[in-house]
Amino acid sequence: MGRAMSEPDWQVDSRDAVSQDIDLERPSAARMYDYWLGGAASQAVDRELADEMIAIDPGVVEIARANRSFLRRAVRYCVANGIRQFLDLGSGIPTVGNVHEVAQQVDPACRIAYVDIDGIAVAHSRALLRNNPLATITQADLRESRTVLSAPTVAGLLDFSQPVALLALMVLQYFPDLPDHPADILARYRAHLAPGSFLLVSHVTNDETAIDMSALAAATAGASTHAHLRSRAQIVELLGDAEPVDPGVVAVQAWRPDDPRQARAGALTGCYVAVAKVP
Ligand SMILES: C[S@@+](CC[C@H](N)C(=O)[O-])C[C@H]1O[C@@H](n2cnc3c(N)ncnc32)[C@H](O)[C@@H]1O
């Protein structure tokens, strides 16, 4: 379908970038996560594994909620520190408080490029963003950084000569060290970022956690949703030369909490986060 003459380049539909096939036979990370957050996009097959994981440890829901709360705080931090552009990799099914809502509430001029591989996440995002000229969704495999960075929906929207906040929240865990090399994936994006950009990362761990992360990860073994737990040291490595801002690489609830009581609960969460500044 042709697009309207008045439509800017970055609104070009990227539907052709990868297959539109939506796999409803196997659990999807995007839809399970949506289910834990109270969304309505999941299928029975997703809920079955998601419920199995809740039965193993209900803390899995707490992690999802704490991660979204971190996203909102971190985006507000970035806007307060001059960032007006966001590239959200593995952005997920839209839920309450998406990046564009948080950022554009502070400054409506903020531009946000979302990227996800999941057809349902992309369809929901496309519907939500229909009337938002400064936010796009690109369906792509984030491991293919060149494809992502050159997509009209990304390259046409974001100005990479200016700082960008790059989000990789709760997604790098789906990539094993071999063959994916998640640190290299992030480094390829980081090489494209102007000084003063930020990397925002959240990642599951079984360091110092009361939540049975190993059992939860084991439940996903063999599925495309299999999560690879990493230690704090491994998560620090993902950041490369970007320097974590205060308070550093910490438990998700301990990162600049709105309520200090959250910080005290933070050691138990099973998820590390960081906002790191690109030198
Ligand atoms: C647990 S959700 C996290 C969503 C969001 N980033 C957040 O933190 O709230 C993980 C998302 O990563 C997406 N994802 C997984 N592998 C991907 C890949 N290779 N390329 C792009 N997105 C991917 C999934 O489809 C899913 O939407």
PDB file of C-alpha atoms and ligand atoms in Angstrom:
ATOM      1  CA  MET A   1       0.000   0.000   0.000  1.00  0.00           C
ATOM      2  CA  GLY A   2       1.378   3.434  -0.878  1.00  0.00           C
ATOM      3  CA  ARG A   3       1.661   6.010   1.829  1.00  0.00           C
ATOM      4  CA  ALA A   4       0.143   9.453   1.902  1.00  0.00           C
ATOM      5  CA  MET A   5       2.250  12.179   0.318  1.00  0.00           C
ATOM      6  CA  SER A   6       2.301  14.152   3.554  1.00  0.00           C
ATOM      7  CA  GLU A   7       3.570  11.227   5.623  1.00  0.00           C
ATOM      8  CA  PRO A   8       7.187  11.737   6.740  1.00  0.00           C
ATOM      9  CA  ASP A   9       9.818   9.153   5.768  1.00  0.00           C
ATOM     10  CA  TRP A  10      10.076   7.617   9.199  1.00  0.00           C
ATOM     11  CA  GLN A  11       6.444   6.613   9.153  1.00  0.00           C
ATOM     12  CA  VAL A  12       7.225   4.116   6.384  1.00  0.00           C
ATOM     13  CA  ASP A  13       5.842   0.811   7.497  1.00  0.00           C
ATOM     14  CA  SER A  14       8.638  -1.655   8.243  1.00  0.00           C
ATOM     15  CA  ARG A  15       6.340  -4.672   8.122  1.00  0.00           C
ATOM     16  CA  ASP A  16       8.415  -6.222   5.385  1.00  0.00           C
ATOM     17  CA  ALA A  17      11.603  -6.233   7.454  1.00  0.00           C
ATOM     18  CA  VAL A  18      10.955  -9.705   8.881  1.00  0.00           C
ATOM     19  CA  SER A  19       8.293 -12.330   8.521  1.00  0.00           C
ATOM     20  CA  GLN A  20       4.867 -11.362   9.749  1.00  0.00           C
ATOM     21  CA  ASP A  21       4.247 -14.895  10.990  1.00  0.00           C
ATOM     22  CA  ILE A  22       2.878 -14.826  14.498  1.00  0.00           C
ATOM     23  CA  ASP A  23       3.577 -18.074  16.313  1.00  0.00           C
ATOM     24  CA  LEU A  24       0.614 -18.831  18.569  1.00  0.00           C
ATOM     25  CA  GLU A  25       1.706 -22.433  19.193  1.00  0.00           C
ATOM     26  CA  ARG A  26       4.682 -21.672  21.398  1.00  0.00           C
ATOM     27  CA  PRO A  27       5.022 -19.343  24.393  1.00  0.00           C
ATOM     28  CA  SER A  28       6.301 -15.882  23.540  1.00  0.00           C
ATOM     29  CA  ALA A  29       8.439 -13.811  25.917  1.00  0.00           C
ATOM     30  CA  ALA A  30       6.521 -10.682  24.946  1.00  0.00           C
ATOM     31  CA  ARG A  31       3.101 -12.195  25.668  1.00  0.00           C
ATOM     32  CA  MET A  32       4.129 -13.914  28.924  1.00  0.00           C
ATOM     33  CA  TYR A  33       5.576 -10.654  30.194  1.00  0.00           C
ATOM     34  CA  ASP A  34       2.370  -8.857  29.163  1.00  0.00           C
ATOM     35  CA  TYR A  35       0.378 -11.436  31.148  1.00  0.00           C
ATOM     36  CA  TRP A  36       2.482 -10.881  34.276  1.00  0.00           C
ATOM     37  CA  LEU A  37       1.889  -7.149  33.915  1.00  0.00           C
ATOM     38  CA  GLY A  38      -1.885  -7.650  33.722  1.00  0.00           C
ATOM     39  CA  GLY A  39      -2.223  -7.126  29.944  1.00  0.00           C
ATOM     40  CA  ALA A  40      -4.645  -8.926  27.659  1.00  0.00           C
ATOM     41  CA  ALA A  41      -2.441  -9.914  24.705  1.00  0.00           C
ATOM     42  CA  SER A  42      -1.480 -13.431  25.827  1.00  0.00           C
ATOM     43  CA  GLN A  43      -2.666 -16.777  24.470  1.00  0.00           C
ATOM     44  CA  ALA A  44      -3.394 -19.957  26.438  1.00  0.00           C
ATOM     45  CA  VAL A  45       0.037 -21.337  25.560  1.00  0.00           C
ATOM     46  CA  ASP A  46       1.710 -18.250  27.040  1.00  0.00           C
ATOM     47  CA  ARG A  47      -0.411 -18.277  30.189  1.00  0.00           C
ATOM     48  CA  GLU A  48       0.342 -21.947  30.780  1.00  0.00           C
ATOM     49  CA  LEU A  49       4.110 -21.371  31.036  1.00  0.00           C
ATOM     50  CA  ALA A  50       3.658 -17.978  32.743  1.00  0.00           C
ATOM     51  CA  ASP A  51       1.437 -19.590  35.414  1.00  0.00           C
ATOM     52  CA  GLU A  52       3.882 -22.460  35.804  1.00  0.00           C
ATOM     53  CA  MET A  53       6.559 -19.887  36.551  1.00  0.00           C
ATOM     54  CA  ILE A  54       4.327 -18.037  39.031  1.00  0.00           C
ATOM     55  CA  ALA A  55       3.803 -21.367  40.791  1.00  0.00           C
ATOM     56  CA  ILE A  56       7.596 -21.843  40.958  1.00  0.00           C
ATOM     57  CA  ASP A  57       8.053 -18.348  42.385  1.00  0.00           C
ATOM     58  CA  PRO A  58       5.478 -15.526  42.356  1.00  0.00           C
ATOM     59  CA  GLY A  59       8.436 -13.135  42.524  1.00  0.00           C
ATOM     60  CA  VAL A  60       8.521 -13.318  38.732  1.00  0.00           C
ATOM     61  CA  VAL A  61       5.576 -10.899  38.627  1.00  0.00           C
ATOM     62  CA  GLU A  62       7.322  -8.590  41.075  1.00  0.00           C
ATOM     63  CA  ILE A  63      10.382  -8.498  38.809  1.00  0.00           C
ATOM     64  CA  ALA A  64       8.283  -7.528  35.777  1.00  0.00           C
ATOM     65  CA  ARG A  65       6.577  -4.718  37.685  1.00  0.00           C
ATOM     66  CA  ALA A  66       9.825  -3.480  39.231  1.00  0.00           C
ATOM     67  CA  ASN A  67      11.434  -3.442  35.787  1.00  0.00           C
ATOM     68  CA  ARG A  68       8.641  -1.271  34.341  1.00  0.00           C
ATOM     69  CA  SER A  69       8.937   1.064  37.307  1.00  0.00           C
ATOM     70  CA  PHE A  70      12.706   1.311  36.634  1.00  0.00           C
ATOM     71  CA  LEU A  71      11.969   2.081  32.971  1.00  0.00           C
ATOM     72  CA  ARG A  72       9.828   5.054  33.962  1.00  0.00           C
ATOM     73  CA  ARG A  73      12.391   6.409  36.444  1.00  0.00           C
ATOM     74  CA  ALA A  74      15.279   5.922  34.024  1.00  0.00           C
ATOM     75  CA  VAL A  75      13.476   7.608  31.129  1.00  0.00           C
ATOM     76  CA  ARG A  76      12.605  10.585  33.341  1.00  0.00           C
ATOM     77  CA  TYR A  77      16.269  10.721  34.407  1.00  0.00           C
ATOM     78  CA  CYS A  78      17.377  10.798  30.763  1.00  0.00           C
ATOM     79  CA  VAL A  79      14.948  13.568  29.816  1.00  0.00           C
ATOM     80  CA  ALA A  80      16.055  15.565  32.866  1.00  0.00           C
ATOM     81  CA  ASN A  81      19.616  15.155  31.593  1.00  0.00           C
ATOM     82  CA  GLY A  82      18.913  16.549  28.152  1.00  0.00           C
ATOM     83  CA  ILE A  83      18.003  13.401  26.188  1.00  0.00           C
ATOM     84  CA  ARG A  84      15.228  13.864  23.634  1.00  0.00           C
ATOM     85  CA  GLN A  85      15.698  10.667  21.569  1.00  0.00           C
ATOM     86  CA  PHE A  86      15.149   7.048  22.565  1.00  0.00           C
ATOM     87  CA  LEU A  87      15.819   3.730  20.842  1.00  0.00           C
ATOM     88  CA  ASP A  88      14.015   0.955  22.715  1.00  0.00           C
ATOM     89  CA  LEU A  89      15.260  -2.512  21.687  1.00  0.00           C
ATOM     90  CA  GLY A  90      12.954  -5.410  22.540  1.00  0.00           C
ATOM     91  CA  SER A  91      10.320  -2.891  23.568  1.00  0.00           C
ATOM     92  CA  GLY A  92       7.548  -5.437  24.163  1.00  0.00           C
ATOM     93  CA  ILE A  93       3.782  -5.207  24.101  1.00  0.00           C
ATOM     94  CA  PRO A  94       2.787  -1.672  25.126  1.00  0.00           C
ATOM     95  CA  THR A  95       1.621  -1.432  28.716  1.00  0.00           C
ATOM     96  CA  VAL A  96       1.116   1.391  31.181  1.00  0.00           C
ATOM     97  CA  GLY A  97       3.884   4.015  31.096  1.00  0.00           C
ATOM     98  CA  ASN A  98       5.629   3.296  27.814  1.00  0.00           C
ATOM     99  CA  VAL A  99       8.778   5.220  26.934  1.00  0.00           C
ATOM    100  CA  HIS A 100       7.028   7.694  24.639  1.00  0.00           C
ATOM    101  CA  GLU A 101       4.340   8.429  27.231  1.00  0.00           C
ATOM    102  CA  VAL A 102       6.861   9.117  29.990  1.00  0.00           C
ATOM    103  CA  ALA A 103       9.256  11.123  27.793  1.00  0.00           C
ATOM    104  CA  GLN A 104       6.673  13.092  25.817  1.00  0.00           C
ATOM    105  CA  GLN A 105       4.843  13.996  29.018  1.00  0.00           C
ATOM    106  CA  VAL A 106       7.953  15.965  29.998  1.00  0.00           C
ATOM    107  CA  ASP A 107       8.745  17.202  26.481  1.00  0.00           C
ATOM    108  CA  PRO A 108       6.334  16.453  23.611  1.00  0.00           C
ATOM    109  CA  ALA A 109       9.267  16.886  21.173  1.00  0.00           C
ATOM    110  CA  CYS A 110      10.893  13.625  22.334  1.00  0.00           C
ATOM    111  CA  ARG A 111      11.339  11.038  19.576  1.00  0.00           C
ATOM    112  CA  ILE A 112      11.081   7.339  20.269  1.00  0.00           C
ATOM    113  CA  ALA A 113      11.912   4.409  17.999  1.00  0.00           C
ATOM    114  CA  TYR A 114      10.664   1.073  19.301  1.00  0.00           C
ATOM    115  CA  VAL A 115      12.022  -2.237  17.975  1.00  0.00           C
ATOM    116  CA  ASP A 116      10.677  -5.717  18.611  1.00  0.00           C
ATOM    117  CA  ILE A 117      10.762  -9.047  16.818  1.00  0.00           C
ATOM    118  CA  ASP A 118       7.369 -10.237  18.066  1.00  0.00           C
ATOM    119  CA  GLY A 119       4.459  -9.789  15.658  1.00  0.00           C
ATOM    120  CA  ILE A 120       1.890  -9.222  18.415  1.00  0.00           C
ATOM    121  CA  ALA A 121       4.069  -6.653  20.169  1.00  0.00           C
ATOM    122  CA  VAL A 122       4.550  -4.865  16.852  1.00  0.00           C
ATOM    123  CA  ALA A 123       0.840  -4.912  15.976  1.00  0.00           C
ATOM    124  CA  HIS A 124      -0.142  -3.464  19.375  1.00  0.00           C
ATOM    125  CA  SER A 125       2.592  -0.837  19.166  1.00  0.00           C
ATOM    126  CA  ARG A 126       1.583   0.159  15.656  1.00  0.00           C
ATOM    127  CA  ALA A 127      -2.027   0.657  16.762  1.00  0.00           C
ATOM    128  CA  LEU A 128      -0.983   2.700  19.797  1.00  0.00           C
ATOM    129  CA  LEU A 129       1.406   4.912  17.853  1.00  0.00           C
ATOM    130  CA  ARG A 130      -0.838   5.542  14.855  1.00  0.00           C
ATOM    131  CA  ASN A 131      -1.395   9.180  15.738  1.00  0.00           C
ATOM    132  CA  ASN A 132       2.002   9.869  17.209  1.00  0.00           C
ATOM    133  CA  PRO A 133       4.237  11.393  14.524  1.00  0.00           C
ATOM    134  CA  LEU A 134       7.331  11.260  16.758  1.00  0.00           C
ATOM    135  CA  ALA A 135       7.242   7.555  17.686  1.00  0.00           C
ATOM    136  CA  THR A 136       7.711   4.496  15.481  1.00  0.00           C
ATOM    137  CA  ILE A 137       7.770   0.729  15.753  1.00  0.00           C
ATOM    138  CA  THR A 138      10.135  -1.404  13.699  1.00  0.00           C
ATOM    139  CA  GLN A 139       9.796  -5.160  13.475  1.00  0.00           C
ATOM    140  CA  ALA A 140      13.321  -6.526  13.472  1.00  0.00           C
ATOM    141  CA  ASP A 141      15.757  -8.841  15.202  1.00  0.00           C
ATOM    142  CA  LEU A 142      17.778  -6.501  17.383  1.00  0.00           C
ATOM    143  CA  ARG A 143      20.873  -8.669  16.846  1.00  0.00           C
ATOM    144  CA  GLU A 144      20.938  -7.300  13.307  1.00  0.00           C
ATOM    145  CA  SER A 145      22.070  -3.846  14.337  1.00  0.00           C
ATOM    146  CA  ARG A 146      22.762  -2.673  10.802  1.00  0.00           C
ATOM    147  CA  THR A 147      19.221  -3.514   9.722  1.00  0.00           C
ATOM    148  CA  VAL A 148      17.783  -1.772  12.764  1.00  0.00           C
ATOM    149  CA  LEU A 149      19.942   1.329  12.506  1.00  0.00           C
ATOM    150  CA  SER A 150      19.272   1.767   8.806  1.00  0.00           C
ATOM    151  CA  ALA A 151      15.512   1.156   8.957  1.00  0.00           C
ATOM    152  CA  PRO A 152      13.641   4.291   7.799  1.00  0.00           C
ATOM    153  CA  THR A 153      11.593   4.073  10.992  1.00  0.00           C
ATOM    154  CA  VAL A 154      14.823   4.444  13.006  1.00  0.00           C
ATOM    155  CA  ALA A 155      17.285   6.340  10.802  1.00  0.00           C
ATOM    156  CA  GLY A 156      14.543   8.690   9.574  1.00  0.00           C
ATOM    157  CA  LEU A 157      13.381   9.525  13.089  1.00  0.00           C
ATOM    158  CA  LEU A 158      16.506   9.691  15.253  1.00  0.00           C
ATOM    159  CA  ASP A 159      19.495  11.970  14.701  1.00  0.00           C
ATOM    160  CA  PHE A 160      22.501   9.913  15.770  1.00  0.00           C
ATOM    161  CA  SER A 161      24.776  12.968  15.714  1.00  0.00           C
ATOM    162  CA  GLN A 162      22.917  13.927  18.907  1.00  0.00           C
ATOM    163  CA  PRO A 163      22.717  11.885  22.140  1.00  0.00           C
ATOM    164  CA  VAL A 164      20.259   9.016  22.236  1.00  0.00           C
ATOM    165  CA  ALA A 165      19.123   6.831  25.138  1.00  0.00           C
ATOM    166  CA  LEU A 166      19.354   3.216  24.053  1.00  0.00           C
ATOM    167  CA  LEU A 167      17.195   0.835  26.059  1.00  0.00           C
ATOM    168  CA  ALA A 168      17.835  -2.907  26.265  1.00  0.00           C
ATOM    169  CA  LEU A 169      15.571  -3.823  29.144  1.00  0.00           C
ATOM    170  CA  MET A 170      14.898  -7.437  30.055  1.00  0.00           C
ATOM    171  CA  VAL A 171      15.961  -8.627  26.621  1.00  0.00           C
ATOM    172  CA  LEU A 172      19.694  -9.393  26.545  1.00  0.00           C
ATOM    173  CA  GLN A 173      18.939 -12.379  28.769  1.00  0.00           C
ATOM    174  CA  TYR A 174      17.410 -14.140  25.767  1.00  0.00           C
ATOM    175  CA  PHE A 175      20.802 -14.264  24.078  1.00  0.00           C
ATOM    176  CA  PRO A 176      23.365 -16.860  25.162  1.00  0.00           C
ATOM    177  CA  ASP A 177      27.028 -15.832  25.193  1.00  0.00           C
ATOM    178  CA  LEU A 178      27.507 -18.187  22.258  1.00  0.00           C
ATOM    179  CA  PRO A 179      26.723 -17.643  19.493  1.00  0.00           C
ATOM    180  CA  ASP A 180      25.076 -14.293  20.203  1.00  0.00           C
ATOM    181  CA  HIS A 181      27.724 -12.404  22.217  1.00  0.00           C
ATOM    182  CA  PRO A 182      25.289  -9.908  23.804  1.00  0.00           C
ATOM    183  CA  ALA A 183      28.147  -7.574  24.781  1.00  0.00           C
ATOM    184  CA  ASP A 184      29.105  -7.354  21.096  1.00  0.00           C
ATOM    185  CA  ILE A 185      25.494  -6.691  20.098  1.00  0.00           C
ATOM    186  CA  LEU A 186      25.355  -3.748  22.493  1.00  0.00           C
ATOM    187  CA  ALA A 187      28.818  -2.559  21.409  1.00  0.00           C
ATOM    188  CA  ARG A 188      27.663  -2.321  17.787  1.00  0.00           C
ATOM    189  CA  TYR A 189      24.863   0.038  18.831  1.00  0.00           C
ATOM    190  CA  ARG A 190      27.107   1.921  21.236  1.00  0.00           C
ATOM    191  CA  ALA A 191      29.556   2.622  18.384  1.00  0.00           C
ATOM    192  CA  HIS A 192      26.718   4.445  16.623  1.00  0.00           C
ATOM    193  CA  LEU A 193      25.922   6.700  19.606  1.00  0.00           C
ATOM    194  CA  ALA A 194      27.127  10.267  20.123  1.00  0.00           C
ATOM    195  CA  PRO A 195      29.005  11.183  23.316  1.00  0.00           C
ATOM    196  CA  GLY A 196      26.553  11.950  26.110  1.00  0.00           C
ATOM    197  CA  SER A 197      24.205   9.155  25.041  1.00  0.00           C
ATOM    198  CA  PHE A 198      22.979   6.676  27.629  1.00  0.00           C
ATOM    199  CA  LEU A 199      22.697   2.886  27.720  1.00  0.00           C
ATOM    200  CA  LEU A 200      19.805   1.620  29.841  1.00  0.00           C
ATOM    201  CA  VAL A 201      20.050  -2.053  30.717  1.00  0.00           C
ATOM    202  CA  SER A 202      18.085  -4.423  32.926  1.00  0.00           C
ATOM    203  CA  HIS A 203      18.945  -8.096  33.142  1.00  0.00           C
ATOM    204  CA  VAL A 204      17.974 -11.089  35.275  1.00  0.00           C
ATOM    205  CA  THR A 205      20.462 -12.625  37.692  1.00  0.00           C
ATOM    206  CA  ASN A 206      20.648 -15.255  40.382  1.00  0.00           C
ATOM    207  CA  ASP A 207      23.110 -13.200  42.456  1.00  0.00           C
ATOM    208  CA  GLU A 208      21.857 -12.437  45.957  1.00  0.00           C
ATOM    209  CA  THR A 209      18.187 -13.016  45.379  1.00  0.00           C
ATOM    210  CA  ALA A 210      15.391 -14.469  47.463  1.00  0.00           C
ATOM    211  CA  ILE A 211      13.535 -15.282  44.246  1.00  0.00           C
ATOM    212  CA  ASP A 212      14.352 -18.713  42.859  1.00  0.00           C
ATOM    213  CA  MET A 213      15.775 -17.429  39.590  1.00  0.00           C
ATOM    214  CA  SER A 214      17.508 -20.693  38.690  1.00  0.00           C
ATOM    215  CA  ALA A 215      14.242 -22.635  38.902  1.00  0.00           C
ATOM    216  CA  LEU A 216      12.440 -19.936  36.893  1.00  0.00           C
ATOM    217  CA  ALA A 217      15.121 -19.965  34.203  1.00  0.00           C
ATOM    218  CA  ALA A 218      15.074 -23.761  34.123  1.00  0.00           C
ATOM    219  CA  ALA A 219      11.319 -23.683  33.433  1.00  0.00           C
ATOM    220  CA  THR A 220      12.045 -21.811  30.194  1.00  0.00           C
ATOM    221  CA  ALA A 221      14.878 -24.095  29.058  1.00  0.00           C
ATOM    222  CA  GLY A 222      14.417 -25.203  25.478  1.00  0.00           C
ATOM    223  CA  ALA A 223      11.868 -22.464  24.742  1.00  0.00           C
ATOM    224  CA  SER A 224      12.598 -19.311  22.737  1.00  0.00           C
ATOM    225  CA  THR A 225      11.850 -17.545  26.001  1.00  0.00           C
ATOM    226  CA  HIS A 226      14.795 -19.229  27.733  1.00  0.00           C
ATOM    227  CA  ALA A 227      16.435 -16.722  30.043  1.00  0.00           C
ATOM    228  CA  HIS A 228      20.195 -16.777  30.643  1.00  0.00           C
ATOM    229  CA  LEU A 229      20.984 -15.556  34.132  1.00  0.00           C
ATOM    230  CA  ARG A 230      24.097 -13.424  34.426  1.00  0.00           C
ATOM    231  CA  SER A 231      26.146 -12.276  37.395  1.00  0.00           C
ATOM    232  CA  ARG A 232      26.571  -8.612  38.234  1.00  0.00           C
ATOM    233  CA  ALA A 233      30.116  -8.732  36.832  1.00  0.00           C
ATOM    234  CA  GLN A 234      28.823 -10.103  33.523  1.00  0.00           C
ATOM    235  CA  ILE A 235      26.152  -7.408  33.365  1.00  0.00           C
ATOM    236  CA  VAL A 236      28.781  -4.714  34.044  1.00  0.00           C
ATOM    237  CA  GLU A 237      30.723  -6.115  31.064  1.00  0.00           C
ATOM    238  CA  LEU A 238      27.706  -5.596  28.805  1.00  0.00           C
ATOM    239  CA  LEU A 239      28.064  -1.841  29.325  1.00  0.00           C
ATOM    240  CA  GLY A 240      31.509  -1.678  27.711  1.00  0.00           C
ATOM    241  CA  ASP A 241      33.080   1.759  28.141  1.00  0.00           C
ATOM    242  CA  ALA A 242      29.824   3.446  29.170  1.00  0.00           C
ATOM    243  CA  GLU A 243      30.056   4.696  32.744  1.00  0.00           C
ATOM    244  CA  PRO A 244      27.139   3.823  35.065  1.00  0.00           C
ATOM    245  CA  VAL A 245      25.655   6.886  36.703  1.00  0.00           C
ATOM    246  CA  ASP A 246      24.977   6.880  40.414  1.00  0.00           C
ATOM    247  CA  PRO A 247      24.010   4.495  42.072  1.00  0.00           C
ATOM    248  CA  GLY A 248      25.740   2.182  39.565  1.00  0.00           C
ATOM    249  CA  VAL A 249      24.744  -1.345  38.623  1.00  0.00           C
ATOM    250  CA  VAL A 250      22.236  -2.195  41.319  1.00  0.00           C
ATOM    251  CA  ALA A 251      19.162  -4.263  42.071  1.00  0.00           C
ATOM    252  CA  VAL A 252      16.198  -2.972  40.110  1.00  0.00           C
ATOM    253  CA  GLN A 253      14.357  -1.438  43.046  1.00  0.00           C
ATOM    254  CA  ALA A 254      17.476   0.283  44.350  1.00  0.00           C
ATOM    255  CA  TRP A 255      17.986   2.515  41.288  1.00  0.00           C
ATOM    256  CA  ARG A 256      16.912   6.018  42.341  1.00  0.00           C
ATOM    257  CA  PRO A 257      13.669   4.777  43.905  1.00  0.00           C
ATOM    258  CA  ASP A 258      10.722   7.152  44.144  1.00  0.00           C
ATOM    259  CA  ASP A 259      10.140   5.700  47.598  1.00  0.00           C
ATOM    260  CA  PRO A 260      13.266   4.859  49.661  1.00  0.00           C
ATOM    261  CA  ARG A 261      11.481   1.808  51.074  1.00  0.00           C
ATOM    262  CA  GLN A 262      11.778   0.272  47.581  1.00  0.00           C
ATOM    263  CA  ALA A 263      15.564   0.427  47.865  1.00  0.00           C
ATOM    264  CA  ARG A 264      15.566  -1.692  50.988  1.00  0.00           C
ATOM    265  CA  ALA A 265      13.603  -4.409  49.197  1.00  0.00           C
ATOM    266  CA  GLY A 266      15.973  -4.113  46.242  1.00  0.00           C
ATOM    267  CA  ALA A 267      18.488  -6.789  47.188  1.00  0.00           C
ATOM    268  CA  LEU A 268      15.882  -9.472  46.698  1.00  0.00           C
ATOM    269  CA  THR A 269      14.751  -8.814  43.175  1.00  0.00           C
ATOM    270  CA  GLY A 270      16.745 -11.051  40.818  1.00  0.00           C
ATOM    271  CA  CYS A 271      17.309  -8.232  38.345  1.00  0.00           C
ATOM    272  CA  TYR A 272      20.171  -5.754  37.941  1.00  0.00           C
ATOM    273  CA  VAL A 273      19.796  -2.431  36.191  1.00  0.00           C
ATOM    274  CA  ALA A 274      22.046   0.389  35.062  1.00  0.00           C
ATOM    275  CA  VAL A 275      21.945   3.714  33.279  1.00  0.00           C
ATOM    276  CA  ALA A 276      25.401   4.257  31.805  1.00  0.00           C
ATOM    277  CA  LYS A 277      26.730   7.350  30.050  1.00  0.00           C
ATOM    278  CA  VAL A 278      28.609   7.024  26.772  1.00  0.00           C
ATOM    279  CA  PRO A 279      31.889   8.979  26.994  1.00  0.00           C
TER     280      PRO A 279
HETATM  281  C1  LIG B   1      10.512  -9.446  28.693  1.00  0.00           C
HETATM  282  S1  LIG B   1      10.070  -8.461  27.321  1.00  0.00           S
HETATM  283  C2  LIG B   1      10.711  -6.879  27.837  1.00  0.00           C
HETATM  284  C3  LIG B   1       9.946  -5.730  27.258  1.00  0.00           C
HETATM  285  C4  LIG B   1      10.483  -4.339  27.636  1.00  0.00           C
HETATM  286  N1  LIG B   1      11.836  -4.154  27.129  1.00  0.00           N
HETATM  287  C5  LIG B   1      10.479  -4.123  29.100  1.00  0.00           C
HETATM  288  O1  LIG B   1      11.557  -4.182  29.730  1.00  0.00           O
HETATM  289  O2  LIG B   1       9.418  -3.900  29.670  1.00  0.00           O
HETATM  290  C6  LIG B   1      11.276  -8.944  26.084  1.00  0.00           C
HETATM  291  C7  LIG B   1      10.982  -8.426  24.701  1.00  0.00           C
HETATM  292  O3  LIG B   1      12.111  -8.663  23.874  1.00  0.00           O
HETATM  293  C8  LIG B   1      11.655  -9.048  22.601  1.00  0.00           C
HETATM  294  N2  LIG B   1      12.722  -9.773  21.902  1.00  0.00           N
HETATM  295  C9  LIG B   1      13.235 -10.995  22.191  1.00  0.00           C
HETATM  296  N3  LIG B   1      14.188 -11.334  21.294  1.00  0.00           N
HETATM  297  C10 LIG B   1      14.289 -10.285  20.433  1.00  0.00           C
HETATM  298  C11 LIG B   1      15.111 -10.029  19.295  1.00  0.00           C
HETATM  299  N4  LIG B   1      15.999 -10.922  18.862  1.00  0.00           N
HETATM  300  N5  LIG B   1      14.938  -8.863  18.640  1.00  0.00           N
HETATM  301  C12 LIG B   1      14.014  -7.950  19.054  1.00  0.00           C
HETATM  302  N6  LIG B   1      13.213  -8.145  20.133  1.00  0.00           N
HETATM  303  C13 LIG B   1      13.357  -9.293  20.819  1.00  0.00           C
HETATM  304  C14 LIG B   1      10.447  -9.911  22.904  1.00  0.00           C
HETATM  305  O4  LIG B   1       9.617 -10.051  21.771  1.00  0.00           O
HETATM  306  C15 LIG B   1       9.819  -9.143  24.030  1.00  0.00           C
HETATM  307  O5  LIG B   1       8.883  -8.206  23.560  1.00  0.00           O
END
